[in-house]
Short mmCIF file of C-alpha atoms in Angstrom, two decimals:
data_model
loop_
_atom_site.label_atom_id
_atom_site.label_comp_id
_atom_site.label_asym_id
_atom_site.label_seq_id
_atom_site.Cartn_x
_atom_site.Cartn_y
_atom_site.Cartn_z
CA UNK A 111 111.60 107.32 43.17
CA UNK A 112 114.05 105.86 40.84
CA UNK A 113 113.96 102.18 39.66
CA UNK A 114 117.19 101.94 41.78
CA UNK A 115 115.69 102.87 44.56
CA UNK A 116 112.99 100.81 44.02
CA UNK A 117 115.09 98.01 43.68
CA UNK A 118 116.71 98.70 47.14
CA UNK A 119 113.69 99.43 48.73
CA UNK A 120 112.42 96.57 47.23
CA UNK A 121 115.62 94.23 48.47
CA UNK A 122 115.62 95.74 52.04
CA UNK A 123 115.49 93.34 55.04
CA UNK A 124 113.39 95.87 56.88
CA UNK A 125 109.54 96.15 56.47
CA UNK A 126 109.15 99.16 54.48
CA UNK A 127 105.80 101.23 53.34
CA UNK A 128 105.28 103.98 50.68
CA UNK A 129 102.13 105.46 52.07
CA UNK A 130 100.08 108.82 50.98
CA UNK A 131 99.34 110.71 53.59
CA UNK A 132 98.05 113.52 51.60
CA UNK A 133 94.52 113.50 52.61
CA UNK A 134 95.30 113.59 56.15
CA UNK A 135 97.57 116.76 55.40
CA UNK A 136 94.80 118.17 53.73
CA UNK A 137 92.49 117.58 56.72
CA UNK A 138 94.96 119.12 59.36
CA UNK A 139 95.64 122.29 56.99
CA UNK A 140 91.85 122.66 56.89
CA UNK A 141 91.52 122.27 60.82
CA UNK A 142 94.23 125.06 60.61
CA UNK A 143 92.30 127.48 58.66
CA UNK A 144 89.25 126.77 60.74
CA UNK A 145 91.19 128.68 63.63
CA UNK A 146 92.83 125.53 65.46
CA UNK A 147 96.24 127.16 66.01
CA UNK A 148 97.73 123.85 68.16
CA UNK A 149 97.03 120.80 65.88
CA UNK A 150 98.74 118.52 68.36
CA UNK A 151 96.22 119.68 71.43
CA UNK A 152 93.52 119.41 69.10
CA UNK A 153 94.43 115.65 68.84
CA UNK A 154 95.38 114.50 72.19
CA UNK A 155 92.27 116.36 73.64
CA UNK A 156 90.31 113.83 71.60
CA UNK A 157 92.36 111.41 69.54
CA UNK A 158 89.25 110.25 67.75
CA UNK A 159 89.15 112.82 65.60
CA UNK A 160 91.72 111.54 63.80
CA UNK A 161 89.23 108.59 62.73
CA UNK A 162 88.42 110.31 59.02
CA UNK A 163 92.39 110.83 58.85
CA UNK A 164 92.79 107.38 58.54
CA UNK A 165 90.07 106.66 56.27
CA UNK A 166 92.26 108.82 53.38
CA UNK A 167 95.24 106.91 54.26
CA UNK A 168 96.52 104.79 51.10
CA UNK A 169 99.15 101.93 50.83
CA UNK A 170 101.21 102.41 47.09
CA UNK A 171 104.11 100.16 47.67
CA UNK A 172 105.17 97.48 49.96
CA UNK A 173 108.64 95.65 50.21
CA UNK A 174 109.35 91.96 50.19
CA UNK A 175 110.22 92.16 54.03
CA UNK A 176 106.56 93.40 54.57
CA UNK A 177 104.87 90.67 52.84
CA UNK A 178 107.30 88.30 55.17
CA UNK A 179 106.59 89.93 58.21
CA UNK A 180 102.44 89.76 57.65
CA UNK A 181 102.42 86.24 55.73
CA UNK A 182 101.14 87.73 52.56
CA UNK A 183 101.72 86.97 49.00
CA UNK A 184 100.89 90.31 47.84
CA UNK A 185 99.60 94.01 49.14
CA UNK A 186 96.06 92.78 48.29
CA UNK A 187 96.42 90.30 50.34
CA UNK A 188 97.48 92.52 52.94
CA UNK A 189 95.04 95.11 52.37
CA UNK A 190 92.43 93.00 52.31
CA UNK A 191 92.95 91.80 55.74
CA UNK A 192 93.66 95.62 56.85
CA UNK A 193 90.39 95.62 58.74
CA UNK A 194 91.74 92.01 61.09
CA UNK A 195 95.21 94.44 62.30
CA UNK A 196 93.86 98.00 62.35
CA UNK A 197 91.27 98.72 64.86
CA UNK A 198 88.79 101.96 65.04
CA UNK A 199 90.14 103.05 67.98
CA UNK A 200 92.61 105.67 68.21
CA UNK A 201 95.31 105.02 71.10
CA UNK A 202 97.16 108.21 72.75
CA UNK A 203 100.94 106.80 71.41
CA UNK A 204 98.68 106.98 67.73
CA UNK A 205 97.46 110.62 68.53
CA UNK A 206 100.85 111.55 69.16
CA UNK A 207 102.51 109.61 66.03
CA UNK A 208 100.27 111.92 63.96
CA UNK A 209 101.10 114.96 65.92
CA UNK A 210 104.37 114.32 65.48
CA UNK A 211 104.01 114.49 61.83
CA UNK A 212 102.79 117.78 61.86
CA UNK A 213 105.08 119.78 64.05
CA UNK A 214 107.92 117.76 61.38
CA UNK A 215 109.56 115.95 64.28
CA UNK A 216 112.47 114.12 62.41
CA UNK A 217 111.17 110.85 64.25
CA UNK A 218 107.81 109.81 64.54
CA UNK A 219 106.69 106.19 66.23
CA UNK A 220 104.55 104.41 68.05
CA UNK A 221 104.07 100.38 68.32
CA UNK A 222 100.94 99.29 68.12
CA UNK A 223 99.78 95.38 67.80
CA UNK A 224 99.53 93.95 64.62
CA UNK A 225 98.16 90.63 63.12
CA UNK A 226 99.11 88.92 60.19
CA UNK A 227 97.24 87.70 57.40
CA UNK A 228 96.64 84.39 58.99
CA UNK A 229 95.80 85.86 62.42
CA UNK A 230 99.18 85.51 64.75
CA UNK A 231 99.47 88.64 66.67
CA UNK A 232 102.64 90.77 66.09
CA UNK A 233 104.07 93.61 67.76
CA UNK A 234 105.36 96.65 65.68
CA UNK A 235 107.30 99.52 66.24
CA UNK A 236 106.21 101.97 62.91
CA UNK A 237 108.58 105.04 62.28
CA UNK A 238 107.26 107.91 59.12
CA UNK A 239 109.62 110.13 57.32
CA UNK A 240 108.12 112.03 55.04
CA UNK A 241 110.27 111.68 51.51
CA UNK A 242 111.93 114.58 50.73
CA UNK A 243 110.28 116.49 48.13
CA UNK A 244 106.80 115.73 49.28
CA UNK A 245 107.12 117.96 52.53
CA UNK A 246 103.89 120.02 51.65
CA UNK A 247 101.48 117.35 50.84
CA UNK A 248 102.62 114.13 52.56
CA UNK A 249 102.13 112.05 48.71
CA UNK A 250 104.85 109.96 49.86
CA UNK A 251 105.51 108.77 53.33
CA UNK A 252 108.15 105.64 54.04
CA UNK A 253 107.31 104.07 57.23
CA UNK A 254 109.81 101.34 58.33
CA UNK A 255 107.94 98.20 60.07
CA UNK A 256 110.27 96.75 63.03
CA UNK A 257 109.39 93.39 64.65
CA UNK A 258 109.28 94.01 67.86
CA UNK A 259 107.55 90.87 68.99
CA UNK A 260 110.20 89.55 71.31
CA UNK A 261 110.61 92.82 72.93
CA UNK A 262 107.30 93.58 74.02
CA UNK A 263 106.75 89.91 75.31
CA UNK A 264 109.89 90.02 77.58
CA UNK A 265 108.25 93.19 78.51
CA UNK A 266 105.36 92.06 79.34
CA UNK A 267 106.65 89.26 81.39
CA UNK A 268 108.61 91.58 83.34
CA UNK A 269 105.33 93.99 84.11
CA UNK A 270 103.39 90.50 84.80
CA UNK A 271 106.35 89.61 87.36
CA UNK A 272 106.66 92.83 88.52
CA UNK A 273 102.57 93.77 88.85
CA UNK A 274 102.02 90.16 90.60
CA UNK A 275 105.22 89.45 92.69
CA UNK A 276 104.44 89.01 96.79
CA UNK A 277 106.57 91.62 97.33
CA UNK A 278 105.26 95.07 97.40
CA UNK A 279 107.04 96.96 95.24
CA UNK A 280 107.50 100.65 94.15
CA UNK A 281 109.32 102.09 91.25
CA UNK A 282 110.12 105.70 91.62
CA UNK A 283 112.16 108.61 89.79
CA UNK A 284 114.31 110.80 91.96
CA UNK A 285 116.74 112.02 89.37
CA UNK A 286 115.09 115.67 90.41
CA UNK A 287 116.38 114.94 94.22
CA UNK A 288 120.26 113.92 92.31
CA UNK A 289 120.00 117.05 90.54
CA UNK A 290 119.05 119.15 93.72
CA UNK A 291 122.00 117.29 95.71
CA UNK A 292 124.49 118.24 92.70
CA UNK A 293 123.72 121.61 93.10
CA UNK A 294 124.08 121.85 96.93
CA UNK A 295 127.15 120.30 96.61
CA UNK A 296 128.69 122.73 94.64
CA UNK A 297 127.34 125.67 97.11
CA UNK A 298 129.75 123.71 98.59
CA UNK A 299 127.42 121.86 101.60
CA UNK A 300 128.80 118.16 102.68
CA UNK A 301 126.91 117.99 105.77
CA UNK A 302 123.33 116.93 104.33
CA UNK A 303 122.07 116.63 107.76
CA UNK A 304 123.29 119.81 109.31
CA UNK A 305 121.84 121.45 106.14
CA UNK A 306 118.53 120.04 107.01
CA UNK A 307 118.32 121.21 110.48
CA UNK A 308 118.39 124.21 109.67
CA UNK A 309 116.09 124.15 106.57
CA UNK A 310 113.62 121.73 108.00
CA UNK A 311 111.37 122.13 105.16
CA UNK A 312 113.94 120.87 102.34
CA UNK A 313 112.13 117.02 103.44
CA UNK A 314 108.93 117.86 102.26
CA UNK A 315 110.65 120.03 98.95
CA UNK A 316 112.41 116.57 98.18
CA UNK A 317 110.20 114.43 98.56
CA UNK A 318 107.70 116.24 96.18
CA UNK A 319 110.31 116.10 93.75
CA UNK A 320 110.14 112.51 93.49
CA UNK A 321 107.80 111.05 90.38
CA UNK A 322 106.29 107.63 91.25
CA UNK A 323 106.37 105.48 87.96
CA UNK A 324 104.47 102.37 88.90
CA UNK A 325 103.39 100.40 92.37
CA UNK A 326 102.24 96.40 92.13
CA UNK A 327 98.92 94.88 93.34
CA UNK A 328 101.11 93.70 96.76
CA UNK A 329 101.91 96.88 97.40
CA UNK A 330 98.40 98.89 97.22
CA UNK A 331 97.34 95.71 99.24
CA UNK A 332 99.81 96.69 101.83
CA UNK A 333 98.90 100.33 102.03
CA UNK A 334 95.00 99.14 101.87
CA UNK A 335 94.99 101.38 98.68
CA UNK A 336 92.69 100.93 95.51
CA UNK A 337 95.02 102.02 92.40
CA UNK A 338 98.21 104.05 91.08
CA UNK A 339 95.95 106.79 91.76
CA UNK A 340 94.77 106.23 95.10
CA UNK A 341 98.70 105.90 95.95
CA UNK A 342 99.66 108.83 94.53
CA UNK A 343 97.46 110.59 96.41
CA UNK A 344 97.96 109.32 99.78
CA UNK A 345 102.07 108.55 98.96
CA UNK A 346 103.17 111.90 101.22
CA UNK A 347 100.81 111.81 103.95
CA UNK A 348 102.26 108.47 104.73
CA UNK A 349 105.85 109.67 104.25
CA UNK A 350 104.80 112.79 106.49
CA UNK A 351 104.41 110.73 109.66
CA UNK A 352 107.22 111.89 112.10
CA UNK A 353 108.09 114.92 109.95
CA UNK A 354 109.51 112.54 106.96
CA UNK A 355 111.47 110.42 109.36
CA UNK A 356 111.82 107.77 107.12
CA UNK A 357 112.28 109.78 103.60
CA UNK A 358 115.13 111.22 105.60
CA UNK A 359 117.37 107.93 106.43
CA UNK A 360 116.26 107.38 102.85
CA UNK A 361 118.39 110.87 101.62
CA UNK A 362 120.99 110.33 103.84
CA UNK A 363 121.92 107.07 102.30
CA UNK A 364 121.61 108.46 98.51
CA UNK A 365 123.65 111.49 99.66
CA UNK A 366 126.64 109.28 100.83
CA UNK A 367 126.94 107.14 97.92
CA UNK A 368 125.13 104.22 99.33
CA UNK A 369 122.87 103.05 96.37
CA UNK A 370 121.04 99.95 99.14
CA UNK A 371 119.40 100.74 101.85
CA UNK A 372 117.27 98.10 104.48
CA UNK A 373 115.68 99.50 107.40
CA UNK A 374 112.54 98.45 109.35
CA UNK A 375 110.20 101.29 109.46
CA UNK A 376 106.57 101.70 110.26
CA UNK A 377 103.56 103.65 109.09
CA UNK A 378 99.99 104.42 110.09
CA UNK A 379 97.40 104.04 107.57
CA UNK A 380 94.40 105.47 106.12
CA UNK A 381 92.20 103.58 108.84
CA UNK A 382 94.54 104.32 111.52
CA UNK A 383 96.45 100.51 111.14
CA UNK A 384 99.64 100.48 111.92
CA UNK A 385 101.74 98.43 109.80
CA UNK A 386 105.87 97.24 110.21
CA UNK A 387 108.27 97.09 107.00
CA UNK A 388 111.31 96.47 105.87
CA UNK A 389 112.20 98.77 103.47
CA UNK A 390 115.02 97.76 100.68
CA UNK A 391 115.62 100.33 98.66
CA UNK A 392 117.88 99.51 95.11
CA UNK A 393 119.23 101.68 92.27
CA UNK A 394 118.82 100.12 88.96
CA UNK A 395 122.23 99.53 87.30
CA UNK A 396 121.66 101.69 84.30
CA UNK A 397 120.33 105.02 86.58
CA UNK A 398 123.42 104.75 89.11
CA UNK A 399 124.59 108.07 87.58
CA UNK A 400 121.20 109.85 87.20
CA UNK A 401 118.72 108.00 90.11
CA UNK A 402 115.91 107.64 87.50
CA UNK A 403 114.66 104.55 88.42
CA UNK A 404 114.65 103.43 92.26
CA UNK A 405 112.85 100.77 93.16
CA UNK A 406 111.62 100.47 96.76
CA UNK A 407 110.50 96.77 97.95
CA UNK A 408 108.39 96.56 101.28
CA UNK A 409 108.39 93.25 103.59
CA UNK A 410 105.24 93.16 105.88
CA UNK A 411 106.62 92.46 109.31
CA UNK A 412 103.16 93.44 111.29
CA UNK A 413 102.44 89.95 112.22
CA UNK A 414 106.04 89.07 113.23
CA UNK A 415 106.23 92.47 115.42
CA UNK A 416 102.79 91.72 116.97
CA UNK A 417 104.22 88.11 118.10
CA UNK A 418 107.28 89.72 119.54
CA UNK A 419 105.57 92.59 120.96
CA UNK A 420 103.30 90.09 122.67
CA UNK A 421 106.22 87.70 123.96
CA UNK A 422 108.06 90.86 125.35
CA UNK A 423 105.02 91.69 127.09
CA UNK A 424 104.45 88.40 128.04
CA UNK A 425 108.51 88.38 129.13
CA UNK A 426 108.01 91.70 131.23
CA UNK A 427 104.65 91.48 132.87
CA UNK A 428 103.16 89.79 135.37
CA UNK A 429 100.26 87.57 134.01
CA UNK A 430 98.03 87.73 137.28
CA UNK A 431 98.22 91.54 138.08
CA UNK A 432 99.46 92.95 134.84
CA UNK A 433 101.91 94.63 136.92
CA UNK A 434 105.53 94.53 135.35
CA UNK A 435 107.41 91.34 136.75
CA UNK A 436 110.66 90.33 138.42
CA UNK A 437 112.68 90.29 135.10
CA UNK A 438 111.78 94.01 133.97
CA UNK A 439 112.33 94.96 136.88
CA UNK A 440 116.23 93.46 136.99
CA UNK A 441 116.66 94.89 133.27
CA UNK A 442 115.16 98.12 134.39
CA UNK A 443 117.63 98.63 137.92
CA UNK A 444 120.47 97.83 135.26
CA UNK A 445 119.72 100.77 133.03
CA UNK A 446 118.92 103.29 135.45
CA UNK A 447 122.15 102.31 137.14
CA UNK A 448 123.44 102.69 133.81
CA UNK A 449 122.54 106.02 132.55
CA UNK A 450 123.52 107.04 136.20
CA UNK A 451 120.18 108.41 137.03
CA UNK A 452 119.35 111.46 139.60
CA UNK A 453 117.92 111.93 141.80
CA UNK A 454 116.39 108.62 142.13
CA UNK A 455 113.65 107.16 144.68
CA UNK A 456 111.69 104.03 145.43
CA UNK A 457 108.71 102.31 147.09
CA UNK A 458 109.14 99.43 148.45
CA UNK A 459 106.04 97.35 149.22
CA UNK A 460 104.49 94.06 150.85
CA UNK A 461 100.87 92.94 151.27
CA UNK A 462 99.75 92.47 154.61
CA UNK A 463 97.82 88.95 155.38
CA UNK A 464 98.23 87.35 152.33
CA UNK A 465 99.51 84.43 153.11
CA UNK A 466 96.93 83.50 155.64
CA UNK A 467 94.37 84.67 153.03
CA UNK A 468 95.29 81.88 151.04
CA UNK A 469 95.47 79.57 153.83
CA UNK A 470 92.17 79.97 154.91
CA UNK A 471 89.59 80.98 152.13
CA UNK A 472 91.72 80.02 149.13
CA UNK A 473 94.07 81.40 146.31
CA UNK A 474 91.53 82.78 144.37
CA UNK A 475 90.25 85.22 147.03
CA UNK A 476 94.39 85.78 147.53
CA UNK A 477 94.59 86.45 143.59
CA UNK A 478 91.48 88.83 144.00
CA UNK A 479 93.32 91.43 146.38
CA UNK A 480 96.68 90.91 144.37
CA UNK A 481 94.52 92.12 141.30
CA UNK A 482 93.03 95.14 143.70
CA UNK A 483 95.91 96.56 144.94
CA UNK A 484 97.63 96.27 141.38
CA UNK A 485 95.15 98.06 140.28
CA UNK A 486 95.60 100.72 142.58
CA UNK A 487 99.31 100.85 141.65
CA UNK A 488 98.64 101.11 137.97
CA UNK A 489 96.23 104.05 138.42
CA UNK A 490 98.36 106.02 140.80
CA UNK A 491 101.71 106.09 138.27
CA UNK A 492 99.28 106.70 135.29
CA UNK A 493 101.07 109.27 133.61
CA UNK A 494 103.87 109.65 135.77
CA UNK A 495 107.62 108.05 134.71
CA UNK A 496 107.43 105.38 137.40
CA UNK A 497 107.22 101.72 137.26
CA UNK A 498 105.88 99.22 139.31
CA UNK A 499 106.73 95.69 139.53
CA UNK A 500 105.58 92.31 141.30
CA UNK A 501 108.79 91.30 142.36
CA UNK A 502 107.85 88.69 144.64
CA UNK A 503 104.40 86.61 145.45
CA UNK A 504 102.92 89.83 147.45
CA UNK A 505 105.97 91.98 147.10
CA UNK A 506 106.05 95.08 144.88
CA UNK A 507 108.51 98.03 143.95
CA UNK A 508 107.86 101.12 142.41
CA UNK A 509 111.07 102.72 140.64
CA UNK A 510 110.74 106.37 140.51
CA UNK A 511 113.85 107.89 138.50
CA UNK A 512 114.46 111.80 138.95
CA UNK A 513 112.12 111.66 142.24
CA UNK A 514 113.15 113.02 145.41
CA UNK A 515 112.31 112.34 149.19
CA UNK A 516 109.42 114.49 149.15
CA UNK A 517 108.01 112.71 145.28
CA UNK A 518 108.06 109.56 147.18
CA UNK A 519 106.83 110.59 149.88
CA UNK A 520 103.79 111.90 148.11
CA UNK A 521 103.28 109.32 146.00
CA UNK A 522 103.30 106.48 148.95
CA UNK A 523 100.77 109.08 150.28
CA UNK A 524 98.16 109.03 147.15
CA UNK A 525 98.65 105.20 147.36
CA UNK A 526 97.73 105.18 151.29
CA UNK A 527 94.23 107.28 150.20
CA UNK A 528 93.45 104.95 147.44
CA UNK A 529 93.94 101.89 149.41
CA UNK A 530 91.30 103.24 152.22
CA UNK A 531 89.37 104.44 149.26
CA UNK A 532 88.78 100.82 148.04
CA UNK A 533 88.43 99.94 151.01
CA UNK A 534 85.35 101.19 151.95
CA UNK A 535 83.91 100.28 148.32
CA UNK A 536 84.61 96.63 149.15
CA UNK A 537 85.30 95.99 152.68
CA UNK A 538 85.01 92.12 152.83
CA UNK A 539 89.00 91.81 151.87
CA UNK A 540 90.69 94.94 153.22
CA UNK A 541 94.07 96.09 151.25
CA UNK A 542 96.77 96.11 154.39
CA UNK A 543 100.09 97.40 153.00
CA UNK A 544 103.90 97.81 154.83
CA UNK A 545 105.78 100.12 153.06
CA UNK A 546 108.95 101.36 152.84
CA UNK A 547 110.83 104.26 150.91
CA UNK A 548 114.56 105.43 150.30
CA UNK A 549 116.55 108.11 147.84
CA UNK A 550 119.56 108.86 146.57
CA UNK A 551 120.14 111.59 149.20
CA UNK A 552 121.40 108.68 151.48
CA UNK A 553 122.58 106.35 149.03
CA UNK A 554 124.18 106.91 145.77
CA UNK A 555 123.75 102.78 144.38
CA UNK A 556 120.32 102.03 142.84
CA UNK A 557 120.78 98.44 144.54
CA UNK A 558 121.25 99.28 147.60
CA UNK A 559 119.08 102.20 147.97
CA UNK A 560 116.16 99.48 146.73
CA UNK A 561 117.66 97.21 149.86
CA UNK A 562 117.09 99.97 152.30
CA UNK A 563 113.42 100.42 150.88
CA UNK A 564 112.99 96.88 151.70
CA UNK A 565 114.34 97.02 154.81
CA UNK A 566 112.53 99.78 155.55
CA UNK A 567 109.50 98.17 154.73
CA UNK A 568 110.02 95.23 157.05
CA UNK A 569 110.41 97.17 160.27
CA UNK A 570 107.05 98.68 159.50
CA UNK A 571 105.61 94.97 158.18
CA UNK A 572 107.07 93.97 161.62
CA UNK A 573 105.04 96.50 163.61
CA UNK A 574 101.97 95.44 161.71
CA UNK A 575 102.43 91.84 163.10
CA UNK A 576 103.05 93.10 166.44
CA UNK A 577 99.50 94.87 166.18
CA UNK A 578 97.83 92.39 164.10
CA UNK A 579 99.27 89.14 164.02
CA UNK A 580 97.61 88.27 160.36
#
């Protein structure tokens, strides 16, 4: 170099290096003649091997910006205390610096951590050009020494934040999936969904375009999964439940422009757990155009959906028999009625005695054949698209939408043999029933059709009490 450009090396307010590389030239060009055509695979396959590299390494010339940056008084100083801010071990951005190097890559860099001569850590961002002239030996290398201390602790703040928030979170890259959409779009498709209906498959080919960049502790927590890993590998047999149901509402809203999406969703887990969400899914500002960084945040609603599923239950079915109650049973006549159901029958039923059971050897033995005959309900529509409901204190219903005459008559028939059936298992209390059934042959009006049941089944309750006056 000329005394000039010492001078502005010298004066320059960035940390500069004149280092000679030459013996780790040397070393590669030997490892080249010894039959290693890809220098750079050589490395990365085991980036130790670049350990007697650095040994040959040696510092000619510093700048006055160096000595500032490592609180040194001179490159003695500094080399001196070499051994305090360069470590043995070789790190993968490291293997690649010096890979770099070799292949001539017009920018080389990696930023390792650094201490100064009196100990305060210091991150670094180094960058090697080889000086022009010296391309065949590597005599003279200038490596530039940024400060990048600031940097890497916001950075670190923002993984800390990020790895330990409540929230589960998961940061994903779809820009393949943006690039896919582009190119439908100018085969001209607009529909996405019609387009997936008929290629059912294109869920599964999306979503395995999609790189996942980085899940927090809250999230594997949520998913009951060990590590990055462990999620990766388990990521699309969660998102396969109901043929990508929920990847799909998850397209449809990137397709039309919508860059936030919340929707409650739910999955099934390794262990068979079911878990409730709510999904929010965000665009970062700076990969609006190009979808390169989504982040996906997860809100565990399990408990709060177990509380309400329990207080509809609780809302809808009767306590004692486990039959549904009164209230169902209005909602239910109001949909039916609703969605104009056909044909449409019903049972209507009242327990015979009860009353007097209670009377004489108590409510409990009264709650015992509610609990009996329930039973027998619950088992007869097992599988079949009927309800039954305690409407009253011994009064029950069974709604039977798209039944006819002869269902209901069948039906009251398999109830009839499972009543004497119990019977003669447990004859102390015998199950007495008065039934009565109607369909929309005769009457169009849910309501009234249920009225005519119950009529029905007081002219034969009548009879009973004519026979048996209990």
């Amino acid at each position: 170099m000329e005394n000039l450009d010492f001078r502005i090396f010298d004066l320059s307010p960035i940390p500069m290096w004149i280092q000679d590389y030459s013996g780790v030239k040397k070393i590669f060009d030997q490892w080249h003649l010894d039959g290693i055509e890809d220098i750079k695979a050589y490395i990365l396959e085991q980036p130790s091997r670049l350990l007697p590299c650095l040994a040959t390494i040696q510092t000619t010339r510093i700048n006055r910006s160096t000595l500032k940056l490592y609180e040194a008084n001179n490159l003695e100083e500094i080399l001196a205390n070499f051994a305090k801010f360069h470590f043995e071990e070789i790190t993968l951005p490291q293997a690649h610096f010096f890979a770099g190097l070799w292949e001539k890559n017009d920018d080389c860099f990696f930023a390792p951590i650094n201490y100064t001569c009196t100990g305060r850590q210091i991150d670094v961002q180094l960058r090697a050009h080889v000086i022009p002239g010296y391309e065949d030996t590597w005599e003279k290398i200038l490596l530039t020494t940024e400060d990048i201390t600031p940097y890497q602790h916001a950075r670190r703040f923002a993984e800390a934040i990020f790895m330990h928030s409540p929230t589960a979170l998961w940061v994903k890259d779809c820009h393949k999936i943006k690039q896919c959409f582009d190119q439908l779009r100018q085969k001209g498709i607009t529909h996405l969904d019609a387009y997936i209906e008929q290629h059912p498959d294109f869920l599964r080919q999306c979503f395995e375009l999609t790189v996942s960049k980085n899940v927090n502790e809250a999230l594997l927590h949520l998913f009951k999964l060990k590590d990055q890993q462990d999620f990766d590998r388990h990521i699309q047999s969660l998102y396969a439940q109901n043929n990508y149901q929920n990847f799909y509402y998850e397209l449809m809203h990137l397709w039309n422009g919508q860059h936030d999406l919340q929707r409650e969703s739910e999955y099934t887990l390794k262990d068979d757990a079911v878990i409730f969400v709510v999904e929010q899914l965000n665009i970062f500002p700076d990969a609006v155009e190009s979808w390169s960084t989504i982040q996906v945040a997860y809100t565990n609603l399990t408990e709060r959906k177990e509380l309400e599923n329990h207080l509809k239950y609780l809302s809808q079915y009767d306590q004692l028999t486990q039959l549904h109650n009164r209230t169902f049973f209005n909602e239910e006549i109001v949909r039916l009625q609703t969605k104009k159901v056909q044909p449409f029958a019903c049972i209507y039923m009242d327990l015979n005695g009860l009353k007097t059971l209670n009377d004489v050897q108590g409510h409990h033995h009264g709650d015992l054949l509610l609990k009996r005959f329930a039973n027998i309900l619950i088992d007869t529509i097992h599988h079949k698209p009927y309800s039954a409901s305690r409407v009253g204190g011994d009064e029950f219903v069974i709604l039977m939408p798209y039944a006819t005459e002869l269902d209901a008559l069948s039906l009251l028939q398999e109830i009839e043999n499972r009543i004497v059936l119990e019977n003669s298992h447990d004859p102390r209390i015998m199950i007495s029933v008065a039934s009565g059934i109607a369909w929309t042959n005769e009457h169009e009006n849910i309501e009234n059709l249920i009225r005519t049941a119950d009529q029905n089944m007081y002219i034969v309750k009548k009879n009973h009490y004519k026979i048996r006056p209990y």
